[in-house]
Amino acid sequence: MHQLKITAIGNSAGIILPKELLARLGVEKGSVLNVVETPNGVELTAYDPEFEAQMEAAREVMGRYRNALRELAK
């Protein structure tokens, strides 16, 4: 477990990730992270363009078949 301190960055706030954590995430300065809310808090993962493309395709299908999916959910 890592404890991170929230620091002021201009008018915003941010956290500094230790280099060991950056290495575990497989990211470096300037990389993009995905943040997902979970029942236990938030999860940070490295940005994956392939996963983003899959999610965009899923959003398109869900939009196109919204009514059918709503009926199946009942």
PDB file of C-alpha atoms in Angstrom:
ATOM      1  CA  MET A   1       0.000   0.000   0.000  1.00  0.00           C
ATOM      2  CA  HIS A   2       1.244   3.481  -0.871  1.00  0.00           C
ATOM      3  CA  GLN A   3       0.181   6.643   0.909  1.00  0.00           C
ATOM      4  CA  LEU A   4       0.120   9.676  -1.358  1.00  0.00           C
ATOM      5  CA  LYS A   5      -0.199  13.295  -0.323  1.00  0.00           C
ATOM      6  CA  ILE A   6      -2.476  15.653  -2.254  1.00  0.00           C
ATOM      7  CA  THR A   7      -0.591  18.794  -3.243  1.00  0.00           C
ATOM      8  CA  ALA A   8      -1.623  22.105  -4.790  1.00  0.00           C
ATOM      9  CA  ILE A   9      -0.868  22.483  -8.493  1.00  0.00           C
ATOM     10  CA  GLY A  10      -1.992  25.946  -9.560  1.00  0.00           C
ATOM     11  CA  ASN A  11      -5.758  26.154  -8.953  1.00  0.00           C
ATOM     12  CA  SER A  12      -6.026  22.353  -8.937  1.00  0.00           C
ATOM     13  CA  ALA A  13      -4.767  19.504  -6.779  1.00  0.00           C
ATOM     14  CA  GLY A  14      -2.606  16.548  -7.682  1.00  0.00           C
ATOM     15  CA  ILE A  15      -0.632  13.616  -6.358  1.00  0.00           C
ATOM     16  CA  ILE A  16       2.968  12.637  -6.958  1.00  0.00           C
ATOM     17  CA  LEU A  17       3.448   8.986  -7.849  1.00  0.00           C
ATOM     18  CA  PRO A  18       6.714   7.395  -6.659  1.00  0.00           C
ATOM     19  CA  LYS A  19       8.930   5.936  -9.383  1.00  0.00           C
ATOM     20  CA  GLU A  20       8.307   2.394  -8.073  1.00  0.00           C
ATOM     21  CA  LEU A  21       4.565   2.850  -8.584  1.00  0.00           C
ATOM     22  CA  LEU A  22       5.116   4.334 -12.051  1.00  0.00           C
ATOM     23  CA  ALA A  23       7.189   1.271 -12.942  1.00  0.00           C
ATOM     24  CA  ARG A  24       4.476  -1.103 -11.682  1.00  0.00           C
ATOM     25  CA  LEU A  25       1.871   0.735 -13.771  1.00  0.00           C
ATOM     26  CA  GLY A  26       4.196   0.682 -16.786  1.00  0.00           C
ATOM     27  CA  VAL A  27       3.936   4.445 -17.269  1.00  0.00           C
ATOM     28  CA  GLU A  28       6.240   7.446 -17.209  1.00  0.00           C
ATOM     29  CA  LYS A  29       5.991  11.209 -16.960  1.00  0.00           C
ATOM     30  CA  GLY A  30       3.450  12.441 -19.523  1.00  0.00           C
ATOM     31  CA  SER A  31       1.608   9.106 -19.808  1.00  0.00           C
ATOM     32  CA  VAL A  32      -2.182   8.916 -19.642  1.00  0.00           C
ATOM     33  CA  LEU A  33      -3.912   6.913 -16.895  1.00  0.00           C
ATOM     34  CA  ASN A  34      -7.452   5.587 -16.765  1.00  0.00           C
ATOM     35  CA  VAL A  35      -9.286   6.094 -13.476  1.00  0.00           C
ATOM     36  CA  VAL A  36     -12.148   3.713 -12.676  1.00  0.00           C
ATOM     37  CA  GLU A  37     -14.397   4.019  -9.631  1.00  0.00           C
ATOM     38  CA  THR A  38     -14.786   0.695  -7.808  1.00  0.00           C
ATOM     39  CA  PRO A  39     -16.739  -0.265  -4.686  1.00  0.00           C
ATOM     40  CA  ASN A  40     -13.460   0.010  -2.739  1.00  0.00           C
ATOM     41  CA  GLY A  41     -12.322   3.378  -4.138  1.00  0.00           C
ATOM     42  CA  VAL A  42     -10.569   4.080  -7.431  1.00  0.00           C
ATOM     43  CA  GLU A  43      -8.339   2.010  -9.685  1.00  0.00           C
ATOM     44  CA  LEU A  44      -5.531   3.465 -11.812  1.00  0.00           C
ATOM     45  CA  THR A  45      -4.489   1.669 -14.992  1.00  0.00           C
ATOM     46  CA  ALA A  46      -2.265   2.596 -17.905  1.00  0.00           C
ATOM     47  CA  TYR A  47      -4.112   3.919 -20.953  1.00  0.00           C
ATOM     48  CA  ASP A  48      -4.596   1.210 -23.563  1.00  0.00           C
ATOM     49  CA  PRO A  49      -5.649   2.466 -27.028  1.00  0.00           C
ATOM     50  CA  GLU A  50      -6.880  -1.011 -28.026  1.00  0.00           C
ATOM     51  CA  PHE A  51      -9.153  -1.195 -24.980  1.00  0.00           C
ATOM     52  CA  GLU A  52     -10.428   2.330 -25.717  1.00  0.00           C
ATOM     53  CA  ALA A  53     -11.304   1.248 -29.282  1.00  0.00           C
ATOM     54  CA  GLN A  54     -13.199  -1.770 -27.906  1.00  0.00           C
ATOM     55  CA  MET A  55     -15.101   0.438 -25.467  1.00  0.00           C
ATOM     56  CA  GLU A  56     -16.036   2.868 -28.245  1.00  0.00           C
ATOM     57  CA  ALA A  57     -17.368  -0.034 -30.329  1.00  0.00           C
ATOM     58  CA  ALA A  58     -19.371  -1.271 -27.324  1.00  0.00           C
ATOM     59  CA  ARG A  59     -20.832   2.232 -26.760  1.00  0.00           C
ATOM     60  CA  GLU A  60     -21.867   2.357 -30.414  1.00  0.00           C
ATOM     61  CA  VAL A  61     -23.600  -1.045 -30.222  1.00  0.00           C
ATOM     62  CA  MET A  62     -25.307  -0.144 -26.931  1.00  0.00           C
ATOM     63  CA  GLY A  63     -26.577   3.088 -28.465  1.00  0.00           C
ATOM     64  CA  ARG A  64     -27.833   1.361 -31.590  1.00  0.00           C
ATOM     65  CA  TYR A  65     -29.605  -1.441 -29.695  1.00  0.00           C
ATOM     66  CA  ARG A  66     -30.602   0.561 -26.605  1.00  0.00           C
ATOM     67  CA  ASN A  67     -34.273  -0.473 -26.706  1.00  0.00           C
ATOM     68  CA  ALA A  68     -33.520  -4.168 -27.213  1.00  0.00           C
ATOM     69  CA  LEU A  69     -30.961  -4.139 -24.395  1.00  0.00           C
ATOM     70  CA  ARG A  70     -33.451  -2.389 -22.104  1.00  0.00           C
ATOM     71  CA  GLU A  71     -36.041  -5.109 -22.812  1.00  0.00           C
ATOM     72  CA  LEU A  72     -33.506  -7.881 -22.199  1.00  0.00           C
ATOM     73  CA  ALA A  73     -32.578  -6.314 -18.854  1.00  0.00           C
ATOM     74  CA  LYS A  74     -36.149  -6.673 -17.554  1.00  0.00           C
TER      75      LYS A  74
END
